[in-house]
PDB file of C-alpha atoms and ligand atoms in Angstrom:
ATOM      1  CA  MET A   1      -1.567 122.535 109.216  1.00  0.00           C
ATOM      2  CA  ARG A   2      -2.505 126.267 108.079  1.00  0.00           C
ATOM      3  CA  ALA A   3      -0.637 128.076 105.181  1.00  0.00           C
ATOM      4  CA  TYR A   4      -0.096 131.702 104.979  1.00  0.00           C
ATOM      5  CA  SER A   5       1.349 133.619 102.366  1.00  0.00           C
ATOM      6  CA  SER A   6       2.052 136.897 104.650  1.00  0.00           C
ATOM      7  CA  HIS A   7       4.691 136.825 107.336  1.00  0.00           C
ATOM      8  CA  LYS A   8       2.554 139.334 109.270  1.00  0.00           C
ATOM      9  CA  ASP A   9      -0.404 137.076 110.051  1.00  0.00           C
ATOM     10  CA  ILE A  10       2.615 134.395 111.239  1.00  0.00           C
ATOM     11  CA  ILE A  11       4.367 136.775 113.526  1.00  0.00           C
ATOM     12  CA  LYS A  12       0.837 137.512 115.119  1.00  0.00           C
ATOM     13  CA  LEU A  13       0.408 133.518 116.039  1.00  0.00           C
ATOM     14  CA  VAL A  14       4.310 132.957 117.176  1.00  0.00           C
ATOM     15  CA  ASN A  15       5.110 136.310 118.885  1.00  0.00           C
ATOM     16  CA  LYS A  16       3.885 135.131 122.464  1.00  0.00           C
ATOM     17  CA  VAL A  17       5.240 131.845 122.136  1.00  0.00           C
ATOM     18  CA  ASP A  18       7.841 130.216 123.950  1.00  0.00           C
ATOM     19  CA  SER A  19       9.642 128.242 121.462  1.00  0.00           C
ATOM     20  CA  VAL A  20       9.670 128.642 117.801  1.00  0.00           C
ATOM     21  CA  GLY A  21      11.220 126.264 115.281  1.00  0.00           C
ATOM     22  CA  LEU A  22      12.075 127.459 111.677  1.00  0.00           C
ATOM     23  CA  VAL A  23      12.352 124.761 108.860  1.00  0.00           C
ATOM     24  CA  PRO A  24      13.200 126.702 105.571  1.00  0.00           C
ATOM     25  CA  THR A  25      12.765 124.643 102.338  1.00  0.00           C
ATOM     26  CA  MET A  26      12.653 125.294  98.710  1.00  0.00           C
ATOM     27  CA  GLY A  27       9.427 122.553  98.656  1.00  0.00           C
ATOM     28  CA  SER A  28       9.346 119.644  96.694  1.00  0.00           C
ATOM     29  CA  LEU A  29       9.412 118.058  99.710  1.00  0.00           C
ATOM     30  CA  HIS A  30      10.724 114.720 100.702  1.00  0.00           C
ATOM     31  CA  GLU A  31      11.553 112.486 103.751  1.00  0.00           C
ATOM     32  CA  GLY A  32      14.654 114.563 104.339  1.00  0.00           C
ATOM     33  CA  HIS A  33      12.509 117.725 104.877  1.00  0.00           C
ATOM     34  CA  LEU A  34      10.089 115.368 106.922  1.00  0.00           C
ATOM     35  CA  SER A  35      12.651 114.413 108.992  1.00  0.00           C
ATOM     36  CA  LEU A  36      13.665 118.068 110.078  1.00  0.00           C
ATOM     37  CA  ILE A  37      10.128 118.860 110.434  1.00  0.00           C
ATOM     38  CA  ARG A  38       9.700 116.092 112.954  1.00  0.00           C
ATOM     39  CA  LYS A  39      12.798 116.908 114.881  1.00  0.00           C
ATOM     40  CA  ALA A  40      11.494 120.963 115.035  1.00  0.00           C
ATOM     41  CA  ILE A  41       8.208 119.697 116.383  1.00  0.00           C
ATOM     42  CA  SER A  42       9.780 117.501 119.146  1.00  0.00           C
ATOM     43  CA  GLU A  43      11.746 120.528 120.182  1.00  0.00           C
ATOM     44  CA  ASN A  44       9.735 123.621 119.959  1.00  0.00           C
ATOM     45  CA  GLU A  45       6.145 124.873 120.901  1.00  0.00           C
ATOM     46  CA  LYS A  46       5.342 126.130 117.363  1.00  0.00           C
ATOM     47  CA  VAL A  47       7.050 125.086 114.200  1.00  0.00           C
ATOM     48  CA  ILE A  48       7.071 127.096 110.794  1.00  0.00           C
ATOM     49  CA  VAL A  49       7.952 125.427 107.653  1.00  0.00           C
ATOM     50  CA  SER A  50       8.978 127.958 104.854  1.00  0.00           C
ATOM     51  CA  ILE A  51       8.511 126.882 101.259  1.00  0.00           C
ATOM     52  CA  TYR A  52      10.294 129.183  98.822  1.00  0.00           C
ATOM     53  CA  VAL A  53      12.082 128.940  95.638  1.00  0.00           C
ATOM     54  CA  ASN A  54      14.761 131.825  96.471  1.00  0.00           C
ATOM     55  CA  PRO A  55      15.567 133.200  92.900  1.00  0.00           C
ATOM     56  CA  LEU A  56      18.705 135.134  94.572  1.00  0.00           C
ATOM     57  CA  GLN A  57      20.787 131.629  95.227  1.00  0.00           C
ATOM     58  CA  PHE A  58      20.583 130.401  91.418  1.00  0.00           C
ATOM     59  CA  ASN A  59      23.509 131.202  89.580  1.00  0.00           C
ATOM     60  CA  ASN A  60      21.951 129.821  86.531  1.00  0.00           C
ATOM     61  CA  VAL A  61      18.756 131.032  85.099  1.00  0.00           C
ATOM     62  CA  ASN A  62      17.862 127.736  83.748  1.00  0.00           C
ATOM     63  CA  ASP A  63      18.403 125.725  86.761  1.00  0.00           C
ATOM     64  CA  LEU A  64      16.254 128.423  88.544  1.00  0.00           C
ATOM     65  CA  LYS A  65      13.448 127.610  85.843  1.00  0.00           C
ATOM     66  CA  LYS A  66      14.001 123.657  86.128  1.00  0.00           C
ATOM     67  CA  TYR A  67      14.073 123.651  89.909  1.00  0.00           C
ATOM     68  CA  PRO A  68      11.457 121.251  91.002  1.00  0.00           C
ATOM     69  CA  ARG A  69       7.852 122.849  92.357  1.00  0.00           C
ATOM     70  CA  ASP A  70       5.203 121.007  93.616  1.00  0.00           C
ATOM     71  CA  ILE A  71       3.230 123.091  96.033  1.00  0.00           C
ATOM     72  CA  LYS A  72       0.127 121.293  95.823  1.00  0.00           C
ATOM     73  CA  ASN A  73       1.962 118.009  96.851  1.00  0.00           C
ATOM     74  CA  ASP A  74       3.965 119.734  99.289  1.00  0.00           C
ATOM     75  CA  LEU A  75       0.578 121.069 101.272  1.00  0.00           C
ATOM     76  CA  GLN A  76      -1.079 117.603 100.893  1.00  0.00           C
ATOM     77  CA  ARG A  77       1.842 115.904 102.652  1.00  0.00           C
ATOM     78  CA  LEU A  78       1.982 118.710 105.056  1.00  0.00           C
ATOM     79  CA  GLU A  79      -1.748 118.226 105.915  1.00  0.00           C
ATOM     80  CA  ALA A  80      -1.517 115.373 108.308  1.00  0.00           C
ATOM     81  CA  ILE A  81       0.859 117.030 110.361  1.00  0.00           C
ATOM     82  CA  SER A  82      -1.283 119.086 112.743  1.00  0.00           C
ATOM     83  CA  ASP A  83      -0.332 122.107 114.207  1.00  0.00           C
ATOM     84  CA  ILE A  84       2.232 123.316 111.775  1.00  0.00           C
ATOM     85  CA  ILE A  85       2.506 126.889 110.248  1.00  0.00           C
ATOM     86  CA  VAL A  86       3.552 126.825 106.552  1.00  0.00           C
ATOM     87  CA  TYR A  87       4.903 130.244 105.138  1.00  0.00           C
ATOM     88  CA  VAL A  88       4.409 130.085 101.235  1.00  0.00           C
ATOM     89  CA  PRO A  89       5.587 133.862 100.487  1.00  0.00           C
ATOM     90  CA  GLY A  90       5.477 135.390  97.258  1.00  0.00           C
ATOM     91  CA  ASP A  91       8.712 137.388  96.059  1.00  0.00           C
ATOM     92  CA  ASN A  92       7.045 140.875  97.433  1.00  0.00           C
ATOM     93  CA  ASP A  93       6.336 139.463 100.868  1.00  0.00           C
ATOM     94  CA  ILE A  94       9.812 137.866 101.717  1.00  0.00           C
ATOM     95  CA  TYR A  95      11.844 140.744  99.789  1.00  0.00           C
ATOM     96  CA  GLU A  96       9.252 143.518 100.028  1.00  0.00           C
ATOM     97  CA  LYS A  97      10.819 146.146  97.808  1.00  0.00           C
ATOM     98  CA  ASP A  98      14.463 145.098  98.168  1.00  0.00           C
ATOM     99  CA  LYS A  99      15.001 141.848  96.045  1.00  0.00           C
ATOM    100  CA  LYS A 100      18.502 142.253  95.985  1.00  0.00           C
ATOM    101  CA  LYS A 101      21.555 139.837  97.087  1.00  0.00           C
ATOM    102  CA  LYS A 102      23.143 141.036 100.175  1.00  0.00           C
ATOM    103  CA  LYS A 103      27.012 141.183  99.917  1.00  0.00           C
ATOM    104  CA  TYR A 104      28.948 139.407 102.656  1.00  0.00           C
ATOM    105  CA  ASN A 105      32.293 138.645 103.293  1.00  0.00           C
ATOM    106  CA  PHE A 106      32.625 135.157 104.716  1.00  0.00           C
ATOM    107  CA  GLY A 107      36.033 134.714 103.612  1.00  0.00           C
ATOM    108  CA  HIS A 108      37.865 131.795 102.198  1.00  0.00           C
ATOM    109  CA  PHE A 109      35.486 128.999 102.515  1.00  0.00           C
ATOM    110  CA  THR A 110      32.996 130.611 100.335  1.00  0.00           C
ATOM    111  CA  LYS A 111      35.487 130.677  97.648  1.00  0.00           C
ATOM    112  CA  ILE A 112      35.891 126.838  97.249  1.00  0.00           C
ATOM    113  CA  MET A 113      33.495 123.892  96.484  1.00  0.00           C
ATOM    114  CA  GLU A 114      29.930 125.132  95.989  1.00  0.00           C
ATOM    115  CA  GLY A 115      31.131 128.872  96.521  1.00  0.00           C
ATOM    116  CA  LYS A 116      33.776 128.353  93.612  1.00  0.00           C
ATOM    117  CA  VAL A 117      31.453 126.336  91.250  1.00  0.00           C
ATOM    118  CA  ARG A 118      28.173 128.540  92.104  1.00  0.00           C
ATOM    119  CA  PRO A 119      29.500 132.255  92.249  1.00  0.00           C
ATOM    120  CA  GLY A 120      27.177 134.412  94.368  1.00  0.00           C
ATOM    121  CA  HIS A 121      25.164 131.281  95.533  1.00  0.00           C
ATOM    122  CA  PHE A 122      26.084 131.802  99.099  1.00  0.00           C
ATOM    123  CA  ASP A 123      25.269 135.504  99.125  1.00  0.00           C
ATOM    124  CA  GLY A 124      21.820 134.385  97.930  1.00  0.00           C
ATOM    125  CA  VAL A 125      21.304 131.804 100.534  1.00  0.00           C
ATOM    126  CA  ALA A 126      22.372 134.018 103.390  1.00  0.00           C
ATOM    127  CA  THR A 127      20.198 137.008 101.993  1.00  0.00           C
ATOM    128  CA  VAL A 128      17.003 134.822 102.058  1.00  0.00           C
ATOM    129  CA  VAL A 129      18.110 132.961 105.422  1.00  0.00           C
ATOM    130  CA  GLU A 130      18.928 136.280 107.263  1.00  0.00           C
ATOM    131  CA  LYS A 131      15.449 137.670 106.358  1.00  0.00           C
ATOM    132  CA  LEU A 132      13.668 134.594 107.442  1.00  0.00           C
ATOM    133  CA  LEU A 133      15.503 134.504 110.861  1.00  0.00           C
ATOM    134  CA  ARG A 134      15.036 138.419 111.251  1.00  0.00           C
ATOM    135  CA  MET A 135      11.365 138.026 110.143  1.00  0.00           C
ATOM    136  CA  PHE A 136      10.336 135.078 112.567  1.00  0.00           C
ATOM    137  CA  ASN A 137      12.785 135.453 115.393  1.00  0.00           C
ATOM    138  CA  PRO A 138      12.809 131.389 115.756  1.00  0.00           C
ATOM    139  CA  SER A 139      14.597 129.727 118.906  1.00  0.00           C
ATOM    140  CA  ASN A 140      16.037 127.093 116.625  1.00  0.00           C
ATOM    141  CA  ALA A 141      16.358 126.705 113.108  1.00  0.00           C
ATOM    142  CA  TYR A 142      16.949 123.323 111.103  1.00  0.00           C
ATOM    143  CA  PHE A 143      19.101 122.566 108.103  1.00  0.00           C
ATOM    144  CA  GLY A 144      20.276 119.248 106.652  1.00  0.00           C
ATOM    145  CA  GLU A 145      23.902 117.978 106.692  1.00  0.00           C
ATOM    146  CA  LYS A 146      23.428 117.194 102.983  1.00  0.00           C
ATOM    147  CA  ASP A 147      24.334 120.682 102.504  1.00  0.00           C
ATOM    148  CA  PHE A 148      27.234 120.832 104.744  1.00  0.00           C
ATOM    149  CA  GLN A 149      28.797 124.017 103.420  1.00  0.00           C
ATOM    150  CA  GLN A 150      25.825 125.654 103.788  1.00  0.00           C
ATOM    151  CA  LEU A 151      25.145 124.633 107.245  1.00  0.00           C
ATOM    152  CA  ILE A 152      28.216 126.003 107.999  1.00  0.00           C
ATOM    153  CA  LEU A 153      27.720 129.306 106.045  1.00  0.00           C
ATOM    154  CA  ILE A 154      24.347 129.704 108.240  1.00  0.00           C
ATOM    155  CA  LYS A 155      26.270 129.074 111.780  1.00  0.00           C
ATOM    156  CA  THR A 156      28.979 131.940 110.452  1.00  0.00           C
ATOM    157  CA  LEU A 157      26.168 134.297 109.631  1.00  0.00           C
ATOM    158  CA  VAL A 158      24.262 133.694 112.720  1.00  0.00           C
ATOM    159  CA  LYS A 159      27.680 134.354 114.857  1.00  0.00           C
ATOM    160  CA  LYS A 160      28.410 137.393 112.508  1.00  0.00           C
ATOM    161  CA  GLN A 161      25.272 138.952 112.603  1.00  0.00           C
ATOM    162  CA  GLU A 162      24.531 138.059 116.354  1.00  0.00           C
ATOM    163  CA  LEU A 163      21.314 136.355 115.878  1.00  0.00           C
ATOM    164  CA  LYS A 164      19.853 134.641 118.765  1.00  0.00           C
ATOM    165  CA  VAL A 165      19.091 131.478 117.236  1.00  0.00           C
ATOM    166  CA  SER A 166      20.318 127.972 117.604  1.00  0.00           C
ATOM    167  CA  ILE A 167      21.162 126.330 114.228  1.00  0.00           C
ATOM    168  CA  VAL A 168      20.465 122.819 114.234  1.00  0.00           C
ATOM    169  CA  GLY A 169      22.275 120.412 111.602  1.00  0.00           C
ATOM    170  CA  CYS A 170      20.426 117.391 110.921  1.00  0.00           C
ATOM    171  CA  GLU A 171      21.868 114.036 109.311  1.00  0.00           C
ATOM    172  CA  THR A 172      21.393 113.300 105.694  1.00  0.00           C
ATOM    173  CA  ILE A 173      18.485 110.777 105.108  1.00  0.00           C
ATOM    174  CA  ARG A 174      19.283 108.606 102.262  1.00  0.00           C
ATOM    175  CA  GLU A 175      17.406 106.305  99.732  1.00  0.00           C
ATOM    176  CA  ASP A 176      17.850 102.417 100.150  1.00  0.00           C
ATOM    177  CA  ASP A 177      20.884 102.671  97.856  1.00  0.00           C
ATOM    178  CA  GLY A 178      22.437 105.140  99.905  1.00  0.00           C
ATOM    179  CA  LEU A 179      21.516 108.005  97.411  1.00  0.00           C
ATOM    180  CA  ALA A 180      20.812 111.162  99.719  1.00  0.00           C
ATOM    181  CA  MET A 181      17.506 112.571  99.541  1.00  0.00           C
ATOM    182  CA  SER A 182      17.186 115.633  97.439  1.00  0.00           C
ATOM    183  CA  SER A 183      14.621 117.562  95.515  1.00  0.00           C
ATOM    184  CA  ARG A 184      16.583 117.317  92.576  1.00  0.00           C
ATOM    185  CA  ASN A 185      16.378 113.463  92.461  1.00  0.00           C
ATOM    186  CA  LYS A 186      13.100 113.423  90.627  1.00  0.00           C
ATOM    187  CA  LEU A 187      14.365 114.764  87.706  1.00  0.00           C
ATOM    188  CA  LEU A 188      16.952 111.916  87.465  1.00  0.00           C
ATOM    189  CA  ASN A 189      15.612 109.306  84.548  1.00  0.00           C
ATOM    190  CA  SER A 190      15.917 105.595  85.395  1.00  0.00           C
ATOM    191  CA  SER A 191      19.133 105.134  83.868  1.00  0.00           C
ATOM    192  CA  GLU A 192      20.802 108.448  85.741  1.00  0.00           C
ATOM    193  CA  ARG A 193      19.504 107.147  88.891  1.00  0.00           C
ATOM    194  CA  THR A 194      21.093 104.403  88.555  1.00  0.00           C
ATOM    195  CA  ILE A 195      24.297 106.117  87.822  1.00  0.00           C
ATOM    196  CA  ALA A 196      23.688 108.592  90.849  1.00  0.00           C
ATOM    197  CA  GLY A 197      24.443 105.709  93.008  1.00  0.00           C
ATOM    198  CA  ASN A 198      28.253 106.326  92.280  1.00  0.00           C
ATOM    199  CA  VAL A 199      27.955 109.430  94.538  1.00  0.00           C
ATOM    200  CA  ILE A 200      27.605 107.506  97.842  1.00  0.00           C
ATOM    201  CA  ARG A 201      29.871 104.630  96.494  1.00  0.00           C
ATOM    202  CA  LEU A 202      32.570 107.109  95.573  1.00  0.00           C
ATOM    203  CA  LEU A 203      32.069 108.443  99.224  1.00  0.00           C
ATOM    204  CA  LYS A 204      32.289 105.179 101.021  1.00  0.00           C
ATOM    205  CA  LYS A 205      35.442 104.219  98.952  1.00  0.00           C
ATOM    206  CA  ALA A 206      37.220 107.579 100.142  1.00  0.00           C
ATOM    207  CA  LYS A 207      36.424 106.687 103.716  1.00  0.00           C
ATOM    208  CA  LYS A 208      37.748 103.113 103.313  1.00  0.00           C
ATOM    209  CA  LEU A 209      40.799 104.420 101.440  1.00  0.00           C
ATOM    210  CA  TYR A 210      41.610 107.565 103.820  1.00  0.00           C
ATOM    211  CA  LYS A 211      42.046 104.854 106.737  1.00  0.00           C
ATOM    212  CA  SER A 212      45.437 103.702 105.050  1.00  0.00           C
ATOM    213  CA  SER A 213      46.212 106.398 102.396  1.00  0.00           C
ATOM    214  CA  THR A 214      47.174 109.921 102.564  1.00  0.00           C
ATOM    215  CA  LYS A 215      44.537 112.706 101.482  1.00  0.00           C
ATOM    216  CA  GLU A 216      46.233 113.474  98.195  1.00  0.00           C
ATOM    217  CA  GLU A 217      46.458 109.534  97.319  1.00  0.00           C
ATOM    218  CA  THR A 218      42.640 109.279  98.307  1.00  0.00           C
ATOM    219  CA  LYS A 219      41.705 112.063  96.076  1.00  0.00           C
ATOM    220  CA  PHE A 220      43.777 111.083  93.216  1.00  0.00           C
ATOM    221  CA  ASN A 221      42.243 107.515  93.325  1.00  0.00           C
ATOM    222  CA  ILE A 222      38.362 108.669  93.805  1.00  0.00           C
ATOM    223  CA  ILE A 223      38.897 111.218  91.146  1.00  0.00           C
ATOM    224  CA  LYS A 224      40.532 108.665  88.591  1.00  0.00           C
ATOM    225  CA  ASP A 225      37.701 106.639  89.657  1.00  0.00           C
ATOM    226  CA  ALA A 226      35.073 109.104  88.995  1.00  0.00           C
ATOM    227  CA  LEU A 227      36.200 110.173  85.405  1.00  0.00           C
ATOM    228  CA  MET A 228      35.930 106.689  84.299  1.00  0.00           C
ATOM    229  CA  ILE A 229      31.798 106.413  84.581  1.00  0.00           C
ATOM    230  CA  GLU A 230      30.059 107.097  81.897  1.00  0.00           C
ATOM    231  CA  ASN A 231      27.561 110.161  81.898  1.00  0.00           C
ATOM    232  CA  PHE A 232      28.905 111.097  85.241  1.00  0.00           C
ATOM    233  CA  ASN A 233      30.553 114.574  85.200  1.00  0.00           C
ATOM    234  CA  LEU A 234      32.393 115.065  88.437  1.00  0.00           C
ATOM    235  CA  GLU A 235      32.588 118.827  89.468  1.00  0.00           C
ATOM    236  CA  TYR A 236      34.712 118.440  92.460  1.00  0.00           C
ATOM    237  CA  PHE A 237      35.853 116.092  95.300  1.00  0.00           C
ATOM    238  CA  GLU A 238      37.408 117.352  98.237  1.00  0.00           C
ATOM    239  CA  ILE A 239      38.593 116.047 101.584  1.00  0.00           C
ATOM    240  CA  LEU A 240      38.236 118.592 104.253  1.00  0.00           C
ATOM    241  CA  ASP A 241      38.538 119.396 108.046  1.00  0.00           C
ATOM    242  CA  ILE A 242      35.680 120.879 109.340  1.00  0.00           C
ATOM    243  CA  SER A 243      37.303 123.139 111.840  1.00  0.00           C
ATOM    244  CA  GLU A 244      39.422 124.490 109.059  1.00  0.00           C
ATOM    245  CA  LEU A 245      36.370 125.171 106.980  1.00  0.00           C
ATOM    246  CA  SER A 246      35.403 128.454 108.510  1.00  0.00           C
ATOM    247  CA  GLY A 247      37.875 130.056 110.576  1.00  0.00           C
ATOM    248  CA  PHE A 248      35.277 131.974 112.296  1.00  0.00           C
ATOM    249  CA  LEU A 249      33.480 129.329 113.975  1.00  0.00           C
ATOM    250  CA  GLU A 250      34.910 127.161 116.934  1.00  0.00           C
ATOM    251  CA  GLU A 251      33.892 123.607 115.286  1.00  0.00           C
ATOM    252  CA  GLU A 252      35.448 120.439 116.210  1.00  0.00           C
ATOM    253  CA  LYS A 253      38.168 118.677 114.158  1.00  0.00           C
ATOM    254  CA  GLU A 254      36.232 116.526 111.904  1.00  0.00           C
ATOM    255  CA  ILE A 255      37.289 115.153 108.540  1.00  0.00           C
ATOM    256  CA  ARG A 256      34.902 114.808 105.625  1.00  0.00           C
ATOM    257  CA  ALA A 257      34.622 114.083 102.037  1.00  0.00           C
ATOM    258  CA  PHE A 258      32.892 116.305  99.806  1.00  0.00           C
ATOM    259  CA  ILE A 259      31.731 115.640  96.026  1.00  0.00           C
ATOM    260  CA  ALA A 260      29.336 117.520  93.486  1.00  0.00           C
ATOM    261  CA  CYS A 261      28.522 115.853  90.112  1.00  0.00           C
ATOM    262  CA  LYS A 262      26.174 116.238  86.963  1.00  0.00           C
ATOM    263  CA  VAL A 263      24.401 113.117  86.234  1.00  0.00           C
ATOM    264  CA  GLY A 264      23.059 113.944  82.398  1.00  0.00           C
ATOM    265  CA  LYS A 265      21.953 117.445  83.281  1.00  0.00           C
ATOM    266  CA  ILE A 266      21.162 116.963  87.218  1.00  0.00           C
ATOM    267  CA  ARG A 267      23.526 118.120  89.602  1.00  0.00           C
ATOM    268  CA  LEU A 268      23.969 116.352  92.701  1.00  0.00           C
ATOM    269  CA  ILE A 269      26.037 116.979  95.873  1.00  0.00           C
ATOM    270  CA  ASP A 270      26.741 115.050  99.002  1.00  0.00           C
ATOM    271  CA  ASN A 271      29.197 114.371 101.774  1.00  0.00           C
ATOM    272  CA  ILE A 272      29.949 112.004 104.598  1.00  0.00           C
ATOM    273  CA  LYS A 273      32.298 111.834 107.603  1.00  0.00           C
ATOM    274  CA  ILE A 274      35.394 109.891 106.757  1.00  0.00           C
TER     275      ILE A 274
HETATM  276  O1  LIG B   1      18.815 124.243 101.439  1.00  0.00           O
HETATM  277  C1  LIG B   1      17.688 124.697 101.041  1.00  0.00           C
HETATM  278  O2  LIG B   1      16.674 124.177 100.491  1.00  0.00           O
HETATM  279  C2  LIG B   1      17.844 126.494 100.661  1.00  0.00           C
HETATM  280  O3  LIG B   1      19.274 126.981 100.239  1.00  0.00           O
HETATM  281  C3  LIG B   1      17.218 127.262 101.861  1.00  0.00           C
HETATM  282  C4  LIG B   1      18.079 126.968 102.944  1.00  0.00           C
HETATM  283  C5  LIG B   1      16.015 126.744 101.962  1.00  0.00           C
HETATM  284  C6  LIG B   1      17.645 128.538 101.552  1.00  0.00           C
HETATM  285  O4  LIG B   1      16.596 128.983 100.570  1.00  0.00           O
END
């Protein structure tokens, strides 16, 4: 593993390589990130892992301040993986003189769920991801399905901007009780950690109910259940057909249940195929 803070140094290393895999992260690495990195290593000649907490995608200053950062530990975890390139930029290297959110128009799907609850979030994500993709011109870029709406956003971005990269969605990695791995999990205290187990419980319950109930009945039942849980604030629960989520992509029909909540002050999201 070698870490660089200048993208120009990395470009020199990868510009003659057959296939480059990019794994964009915001650090505080966990097993979920490591699974993306392992997949990237198995499919590319060189792999770049970026670690950058992108200020443009936070619609709340406090959330940005509190976002977990642990660069020392991240680099230690990556140390053992030989032959990867780690990009740890400062704001200036990534945005140069232009630290501004680009305004995209991705249509309806950026106005629901995460797009509705976090206005401007997706423009911030797309801005940094487009910068990284144009910078390194990777053959493949890897993103987790936990942020499923983000995955669709990035696929849409790539198609609209006609970027030559294949976006690889990777399965969510979970803790033993089913909680989706997330950098934010380490901010939960022990009682919040127990309550967080309800996220996957509700999704699995929705999957079971949906076999014999309508979408509206399932949603009603899950929302009612969620409202009874102490210290669990539901932000949204949705059941959506992926093929309708972004009209721009030709995704196959697939029904997924999506949830976002706050446990104490910590925001958690998850989704499963139902
Ligand atoms: O999913 C994330 O960690 C971030 O949204 C990403 C894709 C690295 C962009 O900052």
